[in-house]
Every structure is written in structure tokens, then in C-alpha cells.
Amino acid sequence: MSARPQAYRPETAILDLGDAFYDPVAAADFPQTILRFRNDRAAAEVGLDGLSDAEWIAHFGRFAPLDGSLPRPLALRYHGHQFRVYNPDIGDGRGFLFAQLRDRAGRLMDLGSKGSGKTPYSRFGDGRLTLKGGVREILATEMLEALGVPTSRTFSLIETGEALERGDEPSPTRSAVLVRLSHGHIRIGTFQRLAYLRDNAGLAALTAYVLRHYYGEEAGDDAAVRLLDHVVDRTATLAARYMAAGFVHGVLNSDNINVTGESFDYGPWRFVPNWDPGFTAAYFDHAGLYAFGRQPEAIHWDAMQLAVSLRPIAEAEPMIAMLDTFGERYQRAVGEAPVWRLGLIPRDPAENRALVQAIEGPLRATATPIDRFFFDAFGGDLPAGYGAEWDTARAALAPYRPRKDRSHPYWSDAPCSMLIDEVEAIWAAIDRHDDWAPLYAKIAAIREMGDALR
């Protein structure tokens, strides 16, 4: 029995905050609009899957307003720590909030752009996105969604016909505009800006907005503490899911952390080939600040910046106490996330953590590919080819029971991975031959894996 079609339900909730939180902007007038990717699966969840390709391009390439939603795109204002250095001169520099609407679950969702042109916060940038950057974001979001990581979803990618100059890839290179579907674009950096401006009324208003629209609560005397509680919980879970997925975001600045705990804004991301805590994704991360194994620390640090920002409207003691729960929540989530990826039913939190420790040791010692291990061990049985060094892990797995069997066709083939060589090969086919088939085939393979895991 098929699910009932989702009705399109437009929203304009962000306008309630007032124009101190954003700047109305206009999209660039692109010389071309060639539709390269439309995420009909995501569109079906917000009632937009019935758009024709021409209508799709009009809305997500030319940014004609969606009926009943925002009349104009809005560049959101925020600050943030970038590699632990505070920067008050940032904001939406090559993107904007295009529309708001409700999804099938009734959640308030945002459609935001990337590469849509200059805004008041573009500084010396051109406000554009390379086509390669857009392709990479599709691959990151599809893979993370399949692996159970809370993530924005790439909604649309349209090639725009400009030649862009970039210092970190061969130039000139092709251009694109991307639209992402997210559970909100409010960042920790959005709160930091208000604290920097000593705008306590703005802090209170934004706190109430987030609680009401993303957590279903009304503000009260303890609003800031409750908000921090939610954010600590969601971000601890996000950090744990990154680890189980073997994912390195690359730039976990406070302006890149969403207060709903949903990962977004993918630049120099990578998936690690094996369990290497020192693995970095960004060539400019010379100190390894956002290395694979340091991501929980980095996300906790960002949550601390939210607490500092909320301090003018909250007492210190309950905020400190809430921050201190991050470690406990992370430990719980980091036990549950690999258990989910292994297709097992969770047990006691202490057992889950012990299982993770039993797995991590031989993963590091043997350099077994992470994706290979989770594929082989799905359901809880390690194949005979895993030698004596895996005996402790095998014993730790024994009490667990599967939540899913291996009957899905995915388990009869090979693990689906997303390592850098394949990413580059997919891009090379597009760049050299305008061959999009490898990208579309990879998306299909990723979604098959996601279906098998779910």
C-alpha cells in the first residue's frame, strides 16, 4: 500500500523574527540553467515532487518564489568561530534561505541555496559554487543519509553556465547552483552574533523561535537552558553518528553547526578508508583540529560557544551542568550508532560501549576497511576470515541479536563505499566527457545500501 501523497504546506515562520535577522537579496541571473539532479524522494516529503522540470528550474534555478512561502530570498546573518578564531564578518555569503515548508512529519523545513550569487556577506567572493562542489555535496548527503547520520539533503543541482576561477582546483571550472532541504538553518553562530551585539532581546526571541518551531516547546524562564539541553543532546548524537559512518566533515566551525543537530554545508569532507583518528579532510587543517578522532571534541567546543552566547539570558550554573552532560550523552550515542550500522538490537549502554571498544582495537591494528567490516559483520556474525585478533570482538558480538537479516540483495554483492578516488573518478567522467551515468549509478547504489540498513 503506497503512502498518501504529501500536500505542499508553505510556511513563512522566519519572518516572525523580523528584519534584524536577515537581509532580502536577489539570486544571480545565470546564463544557463541545466537540470542535473532533482531529488524526487525528498521532494515527495514536502509536496513538490509533482513539479515539471520547467517548474523545477524556475524555482530552483531562477528562484521564482514558491506560492505561499517567502516572497524574497533572505541572506541570514550570523558570526562564528572559524578554526577557533572569532569572525564577526561572515553570514550567508553565497546562499540564502529561499523557502520554508512542512514535511510529511509536520516539521518546519528550509530550502536553502548554495552558489546563488552575491549577498551583503560575500566579501571578496563571487557568490558562486563549482559544479564539482555540487556533485560532491550530492554524494556526501546521499551517503550520510543512508548511513543514518542526521543530514541536510541535496534537493537540486542545476548547472549555470559560468566559468569560475578557483585556486584549489583546475580553472576555469564549471558552475552550479545547489538547493538543500534542511531542518532549519539556525546556527550556533546565529546566537553568537546576537551575543556579540549584546542584543539580549534578540537572543530571547531567537531562543523562543527555535524552541517553538524545532522542538515543539514554548519559551519560559528556563528557555535558554532547555535549548542548550536539546542542542547538547542532538550534537552529541551527531558526533557519534559521524564516527560510526567513518565520516570527516572537515570544517566544524561554530557557523557550520545547526542547532537542530543536523549536519550540513559540505566542503572538504572525506570518508576514512580505515580507523585512523588522525585523518583530516581539509588540506588547510594543518593542526588536525577537525581530524576524524577529534570531531566529538570539536562539536562539544562549539556547543560551549552556544552556552557562552546564551549566558546573558540565563544563569551560569544550570548551563555549566548541561554542558557537562555532553560526554555521557556522546558515550551513549557512540555505543548505539555502530550497533545500528551492524543491524543489531542495542543492549545495555555499558555493553554497547564495550562492543565498540572491542571492535575499534582490531580495526586500527589490522587497518581493515571500515565499510568492509560493517558489511561483513552485519547481523552480528564475523566471517571466518577474521583471524584471532578479532576474537574479543567476536565474543562481544555473541550476545547481540539481529534487528534485520541479510536477505536484502545488497548483502549479496560488495560494500558501498565513498572514498576519495571514487569521488574523483565520478567527477572526472562529468568533467571530461559530460558523462553523468556514474553519478546516477552511485546514487542508486547508495540508496540500495540505505534500504538494506533501514
mmCIF file of C-alpha atoms in Angstrom, residues 23 25-28 74-79 82 89-97 113-129 166 180 185 187 255-256 264-265:
data_model
loop_
_atom_site.group_PDB
_atom_site.id
_atom_site.type_symbol
_atom_site.label_atom_id
_atom_site.label_comp_id
_atom_site.label_asym_id
_atom_site.label_seq_id
_atom_site.Cartn_x
_atom_site.Cartn_y
_atom_site.Cartn_z
ATOM 1 C CA ASP A 23 18.706 40.717 4.518
ATOM 2 C CA VAL A 25 18.521 39.521 -1.573
ATOM 3 C CA ALA A 26 18.121 38.506 -5.205
ATOM 4 C CA ALA A 27 19.546 35.485 -6.986
ATOM 5 C CA ALA A 28 22.129 35.865 -9.741
ATOM 6 C CA LEU A 74 16.774 36.009 2.722
ATOM 7 C CA ALA A 75 20.516 36.041 3.473
ATOM 8 C CA LEU A 76 20.778 35.093 7.133
ATOM 9 C CA ARG A 77 23.043 36.995 9.498
ATOM 10 C CA TYR A 78 25.486 35.153 11.757
ATOM 11 C CA HIS A 79 29.015 35.166 13.148
ATOM 12 C CA GLN A 82 36.464 29.583 12.329
ATOM 13 C CA ASP A 89 32.374 39.436 9.241
ATOM 14 C CA ILE A 90 30.519 36.400 7.944
ATOM 15 C CA GLY A 91 26.935 35.478 7.107
ATOM 16 C CA ASP A 92 25.230 33.894 4.109
ATOM 17 C CA GLY A 93 27.843 34.836 1.505
ATOM 18 C CA ARG A 94 26.861 32.614 -1.425
ATOM 19 C CA GLY A 95 23.488 31.318 -0.397
ATOM 20 C CA PHE A 96 20.174 32.287 1.117
ATOM 21 C CA LEU A 97 17.020 30.932 2.670
ATOM 22 C CA SER A 113 20.704 27.695 -1.692
ATOM 23 C CA LYS A 114 24.429 27.428 -2.290
ATOM 24 C CA GLY A 115 26.066 29.254 -5.165
ATOM 25 C CA SER A 116 23.089 31.550 -5.839
ATOM 26 C CA GLY A 117 25.073 34.779 -6.113
ATOM 27 C CA LYS A 118 26.487 37.622 -4.068
ATOM 28 C CA THR A 119 24.951 38.892 -0.833
ATOM 29 C CA PRO A 120 25.999 41.600 1.637
ATOM 30 C CA TYR A 121 28.240 38.952 3.238
ATOM 31 C CA SER A 122 30.116 37.765 0.141
ATOM 32 C CA ARG A 123 33.164 39.893 0.983
ATOM 33 C CA PHE A 124 35.664 39.171 -1.820
ATOM 34 C CA GLY A 125 33.887 36.042 -3.081
ATOM 35 C CA ASP A 126 31.867 35.690 -6.266
ATOM 36 C CA GLY A 127 28.899 34.008 -4.553
ATOM 37 C CA ARG A 128 29.151 31.011 -6.869
ATOM 38 C CA LEU A 129 29.520 27.242 -6.469
ATOM 39 C CA ARG A 166 39.347 28.748 -8.141
ATOM 40 C CA ARG A 180 19.409 21.816 0.099
ATOM 41 C CA HIS A 185 19.381 26.998 9.024
ATOM 42 C CA ARG A 187 23.418 28.013 13.547
ATOM 43 C CA ASP A 255 28.801 28.657 11.984
ATOM 44 C CA ASN A 256 28.590 25.159 10.499
ATOM 45 C CA PHE A 264 25.159 20.425 6.635
ATOM 46 C CA ASP A 265 27.418 22.597 4.458
#
